mmCIF file of C-alpha atoms and ligand atoms in Angstrom:
data_model
loop_
_atom_site.group_PDB
_atom_site.id
_atom_site.type_symbol
_atom_site.label_atom_id
_atom_site.label_comp_id
_atom_site.label_asym_id
_atom_site.label_seq_id
_atom_site.Cartn_x
_atom_site.Cartn_y
_atom_site.Cartn_z
ATOM 1 C CA MET G 1 -57.714 -29.996 73.313
ATOM 2 C CA ASP G 2 -54.111 -28.202 72.422
ATOM 3 C CA GLY G 3 -52.734 -26.485 69.713
ATOM 4 C CA ILE G 4 -49.116 -24.696 68.973
ATOM 5 C CA THR G 5 -47.852 -21.559 69.813
ATOM 6 C CA ILE G 6 -45.397 -19.589 66.760
ATOM 7 C CA LEU G 7 -42.960 -17.957 69.171
ATOM 8 C CA GLY G 8 -40.727 -16.771 65.966
ATOM 9 C CA THR G 9 -40.175 -16.834 62.206
ATOM 10 C CA GLY G 10 -37.982 -16.392 59.986
ATOM 11 C CA GLU G 11 -36.843 -16.819 56.316
ATOM 12 C CA TYR G 12 -33.723 -16.810 53.996
ATOM 13 C CA VAL G 13 -34.363 -15.066 50.789
ATOM 14 C CA PRO G 14 -31.467 -16.433 47.823
ATOM 15 C CA ASP G 15 -28.985 -14.132 45.796
ATOM 16 C CA THR G 16 -30.471 -13.701 42.178
ATOM 17 C CA THR G 17 -33.268 -12.718 40.791
ATOM 18 C CA ALA G 18 -34.178 -14.395 37.835
ATOM 19 C CA THR G 19 -36.868 -12.614 36.156
ATOM 20 C CA ASN G 20 -39.104 -13.491 33.362
ATOM 21 C CA GLU G 21 -37.242 -11.434 30.822
ATOM 22 C CA MET G 22 -34.307 -13.413 31.545
ATOM 23 C CA PHE G 23 -36.232 -16.925 30.847
ATOM 24 C CA ALA G 24 -37.228 -15.406 27.252
ATOM 25 C CA LYS G 25 -33.561 -14.920 26.899
ATOM 26 C CA PHE G 26 -32.714 -18.672 26.444
ATOM 27 C CA ILE G 27 -36.378 -20.632 25.833
ATOM 28 C CA ASP G 28 -39.271 -19.419 23.732
ATOM 29 C CA THR G 29 -42.223 -18.058 26.700
ATOM 30 C CA SER G 30 -42.604 -14.888 27.087
ATOM 31 C CA ASP G 31 -43.443 -12.193 30.582
ATOM 32 C CA GLU G 32 -47.057 -12.103 29.209
ATOM 33 C CA TRP G 33 -47.202 -15.635 28.830
ATOM 34 C CA ILE G 34 -46.089 -16.007 32.094
ATOM 35 C CA THR G 35 -48.098 -14.193 34.104
ATOM 36 C CA THR G 36 -51.174 -14.559 32.249
ATOM 37 C CA ARG G 37 -50.559 -18.619 33.154
ATOM 38 C CA THR G 38 -49.340 -18.023 36.425
ATOM 39 C CA GLY G 39 -49.076 -14.761 37.863
ATOM 40 C CA ILE G 40 -45.006 -15.127 38.384
ATOM 41 C CA LYS G 41 -42.306 -12.181 37.859
ATOM 42 C CA GLU G 42 -39.814 -13.115 39.088
ATOM 43 C CA ARG G 43 -37.625 -16.112 41.220
ATOM 44 C CA LYS G 44 -34.989 -16.206 43.644
ATOM 45 C CA ILE G 45 -32.403 -18.909 42.691
ATOM 46 C CA SER G 46 -29.554 -20.066 44.995
ATOM 47 C CA SER G 47 -26.830 -20.152 42.867
ATOM 48 C CA SER G 48 -24.410 -21.383 45.442
ATOM 49 C CA THR G 49 -25.079 -21.542 49.003
ATOM 50 C CA PRO G 50 -26.714 -25.404 49.385
ATOM 51 C CA ASN G 51 -29.872 -25.708 50.636
ATOM 52 C CA PHE G 52 -28.703 -27.357 54.588
ATOM 53 C CA MET G 53 -26.995 -23.595 54.545
ATOM 54 C CA MET G 54 -30.787 -21.736 53.809
ATOM 55 C CA GLY G 55 -32.321 -24.052 56.257
ATOM 56 C CA ALA G 56 -29.871 -22.164 58.817
ATOM 57 C CA GLN G 57 -29.618 -19.330 57.741
ATOM 58 C CA ALA G 58 -33.910 -19.284 58.404
ATOM 59 C CA GLY G 59 -34.153 -21.837 61.278
ATOM 60 C CA ARG G 60 -30.972 -18.806 62.951
ATOM 61 C CA GLN G 61 -33.435 -16.496 62.014
ATOM 62 C CA ALA G 62 -36.127 -18.489 64.305
ATOM 63 C CA VAL G 63 -34.517 -18.932 67.098
ATOM 64 C CA GLU G 64 -33.147 -15.036 67.661
ATOM 65 C CA ASN G 65 -37.183 -14.168 66.753
ATOM 66 C CA ALA G 66 -38.155 -16.207 69.586
ATOM 67 C CA GLY G 67 -35.697 -14.068 71.814
ATOM 68 C CA LEU G 68 -34.924 -18.065 72.107
ATOM 69 C CA THR G 69 -31.206 -19.943 71.452
ATOM 70 C CA PRO G 70 -30.297 -22.940 69.118
ATOM 71 C CA LYS G 71 -29.626 -25.088 72.910
ATOM 72 C CA ASP G 72 -33.167 -24.010 73.479
ATOM 73 C CA ILE G 73 -34.754 -26.664 70.576
ATOM 74 C CA ASP G 74 -35.365 -29.977 72.085
ATOM 75 C CA CYS G 75 -36.092 -31.338 68.097
ATOM 76 C CA ILE G 76 -35.626 -29.429 64.629
ATOM 77 C CA ILE G 77 -38.281 -30.776 61.983
ATOM 78 C CA VAL G 78 -37.259 -29.926 57.959
ATOM 79 C CA SER G 79 -39.223 -30.615 55.396
ATOM 80 C CA THR G 80 -37.425 -31.176 51.893
ATOM 81 C CA CYS G 81 -37.254 -33.140 48.812
ATOM 82 C CA THR G 82 -34.465 -31.614 47.188
ATOM 83 C CA PRO G 83 -31.733 -32.363 49.843
ATOM 84 C CA ASP G 84 -28.504 -31.976 49.311
ATOM 85 C CA PHE G 85 -27.029 -35.362 50.174
ATOM 86 C CA PHE G 86 -29.177 -39.063 51.323
ATOM 87 C CA TYR G 87 -27.825 -38.915 54.523
ATOM 88 C CA PRO G 88 -26.834 -37.439 56.920
ATOM 89 C CA ASN G 89 -30.307 -35.922 56.531
ATOM 90 C CA THR G 90 -31.135 -31.947 56.399
ATOM 91 C CA ALA G 91 -32.048 -31.588 59.705
ATOM 92 C CA CYS G 92 -28.443 -33.035 61.347
ATOM 93 C CA LEU G 93 -26.843 -30.860 58.521
ATOM 94 C CA ILE G 94 -28.745 -27.536 60.156
ATOM 95 C CA GLN G 95 -28.156 -28.806 63.600
ATOM 96 C CA ASN G 96 -24.545 -28.624 63.568
ATOM 97 C CA VAL G 97 -23.925 -25.342 61.937
ATOM 98 C CA LEU G 98 -26.942 -23.462 64.539
ATOM 99 C CA GLY G 99 -25.067 -25.720 66.949
ATOM 100 C CA ALA G 100 -28.886 -27.433 68.444
ATOM 101 C CA GLN G 101 -27.071 -30.271 69.528
ATOM 102 C CA PRO G 102 -28.243 -33.106 70.783
ATOM 103 C CA CYS G 103 -31.999 -32.285 70.244
ATOM 104 C CA ALA G 104 -33.804 -34.429 67.954
ATOM 105 C CA CYS G 105 -33.373 -34.012 63.779
ATOM 106 C CA ILE G 106 -36.217 -35.570 61.527
ATOM 107 C CA ASP G 107 -36.844 -34.542 57.498
ATOM 108 C CA VAL G 108 -40.003 -35.120 55.950
ATOM 109 C CA ASN G 109 -40.874 -35.487 52.274
ATOM 110 C CA THR G 110 -44.671 -34.618 51.186
ATOM 111 C CA ALA G 111 -43.120 -32.447 48.299
ATOM 112 C CA CYS G 112 -44.386 -29.546 48.499
ATOM 113 C CA THR G 113 -47.377 -30.669 51.042
ATOM 114 C CA GLY G 114 -44.413 -30.802 53.286
ATOM 115 C CA PHE G 115 -44.657 -27.896 55.515
ATOM 116 C CA ILE G 116 -48.165 -28.681 57.239
ATOM 117 C CA THR G 117 -46.770 -32.411 56.876
ATOM 118 C CA ALA G 118 -43.595 -30.969 58.974
ATOM 119 C CA LEU G 119 -45.936 -28.500 61.726
ATOM 120 C CA ASP G 120 -48.655 -31.203 62.262
ATOM 121 C CA LEU G 121 -46.140 -33.753 63.603
ATOM 122 C CA ALA G 122 -44.402 -31.273 65.975
ATOM 123 C CA ARG G 123 -47.622 -29.998 67.485
ATOM 124 C CA SER G 124 -48.484 -34.197 67.462
ATOM 125 C CA TYR G 125 -45.023 -34.322 69.487
ATOM 126 C CA LEU G 126 -46.087 -31.201 71.497
ATOM 127 C CA ALA G 127 -49.428 -32.421 72.602
ATOM 128 C CA MET G 128 -47.831 -35.613 74.033
ATOM 129 C CA ASN G 129 -45.119 -33.778 75.998
ATOM 130 C CA VAL G 130 -42.586 -35.499 73.917
ATOM 131 C CA TYR G 131 -41.145 -32.473 73.363
ATOM 132 C CA LYS G 132 -40.947 -28.731 74.367
ATOM 133 C CA THR G 133 -39.220 -26.395 71.835
ATOM 134 C CA ILE G 134 -39.464 -27.583 68.267
ATOM 135 C CA LEU G 135 -37.946 -26.002 65.093
ATOM 136 C CA VAL G 136 -39.424 -26.742 62.215
ATOM 137 C CA MET G 137 -38.707 -25.218 58.841
ATOM 138 C CA ALA G 138 -38.788 -25.721 55.015
ATOM 139 C CA SER G 139 -35.426 -25.572 52.868
ATOM 140 C CA GLU G 140 -36.328 -26.385 49.118
ATOM 141 C CA ARG G 141 -33.309 -25.697 46.100
ATOM 142 C CA LEU G 142 -35.202 -26.898 43.283
ATOM 143 C CA THR G 143 -33.743 -25.067 40.893
ATOM 144 C CA ASN G 144 -30.854 -28.176 41.314
ATOM 145 C CA GLN G 145 -33.972 -30.731 40.252
ATOM 146 C CA ILE G 146 -35.097 -28.728 36.711
ATOM 147 C CA ASP G 147 -34.654 -28.612 33.138
ATOM 148 C CA TYR G 148 -34.373 -25.475 32.359
ATOM 149 C CA GLU G 149 -34.806 -26.571 28.560
ATOM 150 C CA ASP G 150 -38.302 -27.328 29.408
ATOM 151 C CA ARG G 151 -40.293 -24.383 28.848
ATOM 152 C CA GLY G 152 -43.663 -25.844 31.068
ATOM 153 C CA SER G 153 -41.644 -25.956 34.182
ATOM 154 C CA CYS G 154 -38.356 -24.528 34.605
ATOM 155 C CA ILE G 155 -40.648 -20.398 34.649
ATOM 156 C CA LEU G 156 -41.674 -21.600 38.205
ATOM 157 C CA PHE G 157 -40.021 -22.957 40.570
ATOM 158 C CA GLY G 158 -37.529 -21.010 42.959
ATOM 159 C CA ASP G 159 -35.215 -21.554 45.723
ATOM 160 C CA GLY G 160 -35.828 -20.410 49.927
ATOM 161 C CA ALA G 161 -35.984 -21.751 53.347
ATOM 162 C CA GLY G 162 -38.589 -20.574 55.984
ATOM 163 C CA ALA G 163 -38.568 -20.675 59.615
ATOM 164 C CA VAL G 164 -41.186 -21.464 62.505
ATOM 165 C CA VAL G 165 -40.252 -21.424 66.413
ATOM 166 C CA VAL G 166 -42.963 -23.508 68.163
ATOM 167 C CA GLN G 167 -44.253 -25.496 71.454
ATOM 168 C CA LYS G 168 -47.855 -26.193 72.363
ATOM 169 C CA GLY G 169 -50.528 -23.598 72.616
ATOM 170 C CA GLU G 170 -52.963 -24.814 74.941
ATOM 171 C CA ASN G 171 -56.216 -24.574 74.734
ATOM 172 C CA LYS G 172 -55.879 -23.117 71.450
ATOM 173 C CA LEU G 173 -57.646 -24.711 68.250
ATOM 174 C CA TYR G 174 -55.500 -27.211 65.526
ATOM 175 C CA TYR G 175 -57.165 -28.878 62.860
ATOM 176 C CA SER G 176 -55.686 -30.837 60.260
ATOM 177 C CA HIS G 177 -56.251 -33.012 56.627
ATOM 178 C CA SER G 178 -54.151 -35.035 54.939
ATOM 179 C CA GLY G 179 -54.184 -37.209 52.726
ATOM 180 C CA ALA G 180 -52.407 -38.613 49.258
ATOM 181 C CA GLU G 181 -52.918 -39.967 45.855
ATOM 182 C CA GLY G 182 -50.257 -42.429 45.090
ATOM 183 C CA ASP G 183 -51.496 -43.324 42.070
ATOM 184 C CA MET G 184 -50.830 -39.910 40.081
ATOM 185 C CA LEU G 185 -46.865 -40.340 41.012
ATOM 186 C CA GLU G 186 -46.580 -39.682 37.094
ATOM 187 C CA SER G 187 -48.350 -36.133 36.927
ATOM 188 C CA LEU G 188 -45.159 -34.862 38.972
ATOM 189 C CA TYR G 189 -41.892 -36.653 39.919
ATOM 190 C CA CYS G 190 -37.923 -36.628 40.339
ATOM 191 C CA LYS G 191 -36.349 -39.905 39.870
ATOM 192 C CA VAL G 192 -33.250 -41.024 42.276
ATOM 193 C CA TYR G 193 -30.244 -41.043 39.582
ATOM 194 C CA TYR G 194 -27.777 -43.116 40.637
ATOM 195 C CA ASP G 195 -25.146 -43.861 38.098
ATOM 196 C CA LYS G 196 -24.620 -47.496 36.939
ATOM 197 C CA ASN G 197 -21.859 -48.435 37.999
ATOM 198 C CA ASN G 198 -22.745 -51.899 39.756
ATOM 199 C CA PRO G 199 -21.712 -55.017 37.924
ATOM 200 C CA PHE G 200 -24.883 -56.458 39.851
ATOM 201 C CA HIS G 201 -27.344 -54.258 39.201
ATOM 202 C CA LYS G 202 -30.097 -54.870 35.265
ATOM 203 C CA GLU G 203 -31.110 -51.766 33.914
ATOM 204 C CA ASP G 204 -34.048 -50.052 36.061
ATOM 205 C CA ASP G 205 -36.855 -50.525 34.289
ATOM 206 C CA PHE G 206 -39.605 -48.449 36.652
ATOM 207 C CA LEU G 207 -40.404 -45.409 33.926
ATOM 208 C CA LYS G 208 -38.893 -46.515 31.919
ATOM 209 C CA ASP G 209 -40.903 -46.029 29.339
ATOM 210 C CA LYS G 210 -41.739 -42.409 30.524
ATOM 211 C CA ILE G 211 -37.625 -41.999 31.148
ATOM 212 C CA ASP G 212 -36.347 -42.144 27.764
ATOM 213 C CA THR G 213 -34.035 -39.950 27.248
ATOM 214 C CA PRO G 214 -30.643 -39.174 30.496
ATOM 215 C CA GLN G 215 -32.333 -35.396 30.967
ATOM 216 C CA LYS G 216 -35.107 -36.791 31.693
ATOM 217 C CA GLU G 217 -33.960 -39.165 34.056
ATOM 218 C CA ARG G 218 -32.002 -36.573 36.261
ATOM 219 C CA TYR G 219 -35.218 -33.809 36.002
ATOM 220 C CA LEU G 220 -38.437 -32.633 37.854
ATOM 221 C CA GLN G 221 -40.591 -34.088 35.086
ATOM 222 C CA MET G 222 -44.412 -32.609 35.207
ATOM 223 C CA ASP G 223 -47.594 -32.862 33.630
ATOM 224 C CA GLY G 224 -49.104 -29.757 34.401
ATOM 225 C CA ARG G 225 -52.675 -29.710 33.877
ATOM 226 C CA ALA G 226 -53.405 -32.989 35.302
ATOM 227 C CA VAL G 227 -51.377 -31.488 38.705
ATOM 228 C CA TYR G 228 -53.739 -28.659 38.350
ATOM 229 C CA LYS G 229 -56.809 -30.057 38.137
ATOM 230 C CA PHE G 230 -55.897 -32.030 40.903
ATOM 231 C CA ALA G 231 -54.219 -28.913 43.336
ATOM 232 C CA VAL G 232 -58.377 -26.960 42.733
ATOM 233 C CA ASP G 233 -60.186 -29.972 43.922
ATOM 234 C CA ALA G 234 -57.742 -31.123 46.332
ATOM 235 C CA MET G 235 -57.547 -27.679 47.865
ATOM 236 C CA ALA G 236 -60.438 -26.718 48.367
ATOM 237 C CA GLY G 237 -61.404 -30.092 49.574
ATOM 238 C CA ALA G 238 -59.286 -30.593 52.327
ATOM 239 C CA VAL G 239 -60.186 -26.933 53.392
ATOM 240 C CA ALA G 240 -63.863 -28.197 53.394
ATOM 241 C CA LYS G 241 -63.012 -31.756 55.726
ATOM 242 C CA ILE G 242 -61.625 -29.153 58.476
ATOM 243 C CA CYS G 243 -64.434 -27.175 58.642
ATOM 244 C CA ALA G 244 -66.806 -29.994 58.439
ATOM 245 C CA ASP G 245 -64.961 -31.959 61.974
ATOM 246 C CA SER G 246 -64.224 -28.566 63.696
ATOM 247 C CA GLY G 247 -67.537 -26.542 62.634
ATOM 248 C CA PHE G 248 -65.700 -23.528 61.439
ATOM 249 C CA SER G 249 -66.552 -21.737 57.991
ATOM 250 C CA LEU G 250 -64.126 -20.042 56.221
ATOM 251 C CA ASP G 251 -65.806 -16.619 57.488
ATOM 252 C CA ASP G 252 -64.540 -17.351 61.116
ATOM 253 C CA ILE G 253 -60.459 -17.369 59.517
ATOM 254 C CA ASP G 254 -58.445 -14.773 59.680
ATOM 255 C CA LEU G 255 -55.756 -14.919 57.147
ATOM 256 C CA VAL G 256 -55.842 -18.004 54.458
ATOM 257 C CA VAL G 257 -51.754 -19.022 53.480
ATOM 258 C CA PRO G 258 -51.852 -21.304 50.437
ATOM 259 C CA HIS G 259 -49.057 -22.837 48.219
ATOM 260 C CA GLN G 260 -47.491 -21.063 46.300
ATOM 261 C CA ALA G 261 -47.663 -22.897 42.644
ATOM 262 C CA ASN G 262 -49.873 -21.122 40.517
ATOM 263 C CA LEU G 263 -51.540 -17.227 40.972
ATOM 264 C CA ARG G 264 -54.692 -18.751 38.751
ATOM 265 C CA ILE G 265 -54.418 -22.113 41.280
ATOM 266 C CA ILE G 266 -54.994 -20.090 44.305
ATOM 267 C CA GLN G 267 -57.932 -17.901 42.499
ATOM 268 C CA ALA G 268 -60.207 -21.091 41.381
ATOM 269 C CA ALA G 269 -59.606 -22.991 44.348
ATOM 270 C CA ILE G 270 -60.382 -19.845 47.004
ATOM 271 C CA LYS G 271 -63.381 -19.951 44.464
ATOM 272 C CA LYS G 272 -63.959 -22.640 45.056
ATOM 273 C CA MET G 273 -63.624 -22.348 49.175
ATOM 274 C CA ASN G 274 -65.643 -19.716 48.781
ATOM 275 C CA VAL G 275 -63.861 -17.473 50.748
ATOM 276 C CA ASP G 276 -63.169 -13.528 50.495
ATOM 277 C CA GLU G 277 -59.726 -13.246 48.636
ATOM 278 C CA SER G 278 -58.438 -10.108 50.894
ATOM 279 C CA LYS G 279 -57.744 -13.047 53.601
ATOM 280 C CA VAL G 280 -55.666 -14.688 50.984
ATOM 281 C CA TYR G 281 -51.825 -13.837 51.289
ATOM 282 C CA THR G 282 -49.330 -14.767 47.992
ATOM 283 C CA ASN G 283 -45.500 -13.628 46.921
ATOM 284 C CA LEU G 284 -45.544 -16.778 44.225
ATOM 285 C CA GLU G 285 -45.123 -12.973 42.472
ATOM 286 C CA THR G 286 -41.674 -12.149 43.451
ATOM 287 C CA HIS G 287 -40.633 -15.723 44.359
ATOM 288 C CA GLY G 288 -41.991 -18.430 41.838
ATOM 289 C CA ASN G 289 -43.067 -21.872 43.584
ATOM 290 C CA THR G 290 -40.649 -22.529 46.603
ATOM 291 C CA SER G 291 -42.188 -26.203 46.994
ATOM 292 C CA SER G 292 -42.695 -26.763 50.845
ATOM 293 C CA SER G 293 -40.809 -23.588 51.657
ATOM 294 C CA CYS G 294 -43.723 -21.452 50.255
ATOM 295 C CA ILE G 295 -45.423 -21.505 53.334
ATOM 296 C CA PRO G 296 -43.371 -20.601 56.208
ATOM 297 C CA MET G 297 -41.689 -17.978 53.733
ATOM 298 C CA CYS G 298 -45.029 -16.316 53.971
ATOM 299 C CA LEU G 299 -45.125 -16.824 57.286
ATOM 300 C CA ALA G 300 -42.081 -14.794 57.848
ATOM 301 C CA GLU G 301 -43.008 -12.682 55.605
ATOM 302 C CA LEU G 302 -46.809 -11.274 56.999
ATOM 303 C CA ASP G 303 -44.717 -11.597 60.243
ATOM 304 C CA LYS G 304 -41.358 -9.024 59.508
ATOM 305 C CA ALA G 305 -44.974 -6.705 57.758
ATOM 306 C CA GLY G 306 -46.415 -6.944 61.877
ATOM 307 C CA ARG G 307 -49.350 -8.481 60.372
ATOM 308 C CA LEU G 308 -49.239 -11.939 62.448
ATOM 309 C CA LYS G 309 -51.691 -11.604 65.920
ATOM 310 C CA ARG G 310 -51.915 -13.341 68.420
ATOM 311 C CA GLY G 311 -55.945 -15.501 68.407
ATOM 312 C CA MET G 312 -55.373 -14.872 64.611
ATOM 313 C CA ARG G 313 -57.592 -18.054 62.444
ATOM 314 C CA ILE G 314 -54.987 -18.717 59.806
ATOM 315 C CA CYS G 315 -55.579 -21.467 57.451
ATOM 316 C CA LEU G 316 -52.588 -23.398 55.903
ATOM 317 C CA VAL G 317 -53.151 -25.223 52.832
ATOM 318 C CA GLY G 318 -50.787 -27.046 50.078
ATOM 319 C CA PHE G 319 -50.118 -29.714 47.386
ATOM 320 C CA GLY G 320 -47.973 -31.391 46.122
ATOM 321 C CA GLY G 321 -45.287 -34.076 44.034
ATOM 322 C CA GLY G 322 -46.808 -37.916 45.493
ATOM 323 C CA LEU G 323 -50.292 -36.634 44.523
ATOM 324 C CA THR G 324 -49.892 -35.335 48.758
ATOM 325 C CA TYR G 325 -52.102 -32.277 49.960
ATOM 326 C CA GLY G 326 -52.662 -30.834 53.163
ATOM 327 C CA ALA G 327 -54.159 -28.492 55.029
ATOM 328 C CA THR G 328 -54.415 -26.813 58.642
ATOM 329 C CA ILE G 329 -56.319 -24.279 60.669
ATOM 330 C CA PHE G 330 -54.554 -23.110 64.053
ATOM 331 C CA GLU G 331 -55.467 -19.813 65.807
ATOM 332 C CA TYR G 332 -51.562 -18.067 65.973
HETATM 333 N N1 COA Z 401 -44.051 -20.188 27.154
HETATM 334 C C1 COA Z 401 -44.315 -19.858 26.395
HETATM 335 N N2 COA Z 401 -45.840 -21.147 26.218
HETATM 336 C C2 COA Z 401 -45.305 -22.633 26.697
HETATM 337 C C3 COA Z 401 -44.978 -22.439 28.143
HETATM 338 C C4 COA Z 401 -43.923 -21.326 28.547
HETATM 339 N N3 COA Z 401 -43.257 -21.105 29.474
HETATM 340 N N4 COA Z 401 -45.268 -23.847 28.508
HETATM 341 C C5 COA Z 401 -45.844 -24.359 27.558
HETATM 342 N N5 COA Z 401 -46.183 -23.038 26.536
HETATM 343 C C6 COA Z 401 -46.920 -23.558 25.604
HETATM 344 C C7 COA Z 401 -47.176 -24.820 24.996
HETATM 345 O O1 COA Z 401 -46.052 -25.675 24.485
HETATM 346 C C8 COA Z 401 -48.623 -25.491 25.078
HETATM 347 O O2 COA Z 401 -48.491 -24.975 23.289
HETATM 348 P P1 COA Z 401 -49.006 -25.856 22.370
HETATM 349 O O3 COA Z 401 -50.553 -25.555 22.907
HETATM 350 O O4 COA Z 401 -48.403 -25.442 21.099
HETATM 351 O O5 COA Z 401 -48.149 -27.421 22.482
HETATM 352 C C9 COA Z 401 -48.937 -24.655 25.348
HETATM 353 O O6 COA Z 401 -48.191 -23.699 25.856
HETATM 354 C C10 COA Z 401 -50.714 -24.999 26.472
HETATM 355 O O7 COA Z 401 -49.714 -25.837 27.227
HETATM 356 P P2 COA Z 401 -50.451 -25.874 28.313
HETATM 357 O O8 COA Z 401 -49.558 -26.943 29.145
HETATM 358 O O9 COA Z 401 -51.620 -26.725 28.179
HETATM 359 O O10 COA Z 401 -50.291 -24.715 29.271
HETATM 360 P P3 COA Z 401 -51.012 -24.222 30.820
HETATM 361 O O11 COA Z 401 -52.430 -23.254 30.273
HETATM 362 O O12 COA Z 401 -52.093 -25.912 31.556
HETATM 363 O O13 COA Z 401 -50.337 -23.701 31.496
HETATM 364 C C11 COA Z 401 -49.088 -24.004 33.853
HETATM 365 C C12 COA Z 401 -48.901 -24.689 32.003
HETATM 366 C C13 COA Z 401 -47.306 -25.719 33.821
HETATM 367 C C14 COA Z 401 -48.287 -23.252 34.219
HETATM 368 C C15 COA Z 401 -49.846 -25.000 34.028
HETATM 369 O O14 COA Z 401 -50.366 -25.998 34.014
HETATM 370 C C16 COA Z 401 -49.483 -24.904 35.602
HETATM 371 O O15 COA Z 401 -49.729 -23.970 36.022
HETATM 372 N N6 COA Z 401 -49.971 -26.036 36.121
HETATM 373 C C17 COA Z 401 -49.426 -26.876 37.385
HETATM 374 C C18 COA Z 401 -48.050 -27.056 37.416
HETATM 375 C C19 COA Z 401 -47.832 -26.930 39.025
HETATM 376 O O16 COA Z 401 -47.769 -26.273 39.946
HETATM 377 N N7 COA Z 401 -46.399 -27.417 39.637
HETATM 378 C C20 COA Z 401 -46.019 -27.930 40.395
HETATM 379 C C21 COA Z 401 -46.755 -28.474 42.019
HETATM 380 S S1 COA Z 401 -46.647 -28.166 43.439
#
């Protein structure tokens, strides 16, 4: 069985830092509440850089770190649930900035689980010899979708982008498992907002009982407790399934990179997985939840710190709107 080889990583960290104390100036909250409930101290917000430009900068860095040029890329796969355009897709926009024409350009959206989905897709293409070199990335500007009057959600999220360049890893292990519970859509969603200027359309009443104000119509809606409960079980369950399929135990894993939603969710999930906390990497203290960008941004940080070694077994695990979940274990 063939897996992947990561040749290079990159990230883009936005320019503006929003601390917990800054939030306490415009909503009824405190550094103490946010820190104890989430582990987040600050997050980075893109004040003016569009999503695709963040992605392009992360992608360029990953290509350079791989020792390649954009013309060496056969396919760009971008995970995003916060695109700047309905079309062209974000991968095409990034391809244009990088000058990577004429490679294939694909967007995926499984919300915060998206980087794992994108990596799975890349691995399948590589295994089938469809493409040789793939730029896999996530780029998210979630703060565009946030209602800054909703203290239950606005304190959680930040912006950013992360990227990896991958080629086929001959005889390297790669296992993954993903799933979704579409019936839990109301726990976490952001509905597409259309101006009602079409004389042929009647009122769209889907979720009308939930979306009762223009404010809610435009912004992310979340039932924090429902997501929390789902996340712990879904992440632990996905990793347990991979372990059962592969015959590995978490003792055989060197590094776990979970979705950076909430430190308490991560701690509860790793307790359920029975994994040593010292193997788990987090950056949510300084970045908040950057949706599907969390995991590749963590990989780029680990790479920069010289902590990724060939042969290492890495577990990525996440969850997000859908509700979706996914995990993968691969050899670096
Ligand atoms: N500051 C102060 N108080 C706040 C607050 C804030 N930022 N946000 C909510 N509260 C209040 C609530 O209004 C509530 O007050 P009440 O008891 O008077 O009604 C109280 O704190 C408890 O709210 P609750 O929602 O039960 O808190 P919680 O312990 O579940 O923590 C989250 C809230 C959002 C931090 C937590 O549920 C969570 O992280 N869920 C997962 C969300 C997530 O990861 N989403 C992204 C998925 S990709």
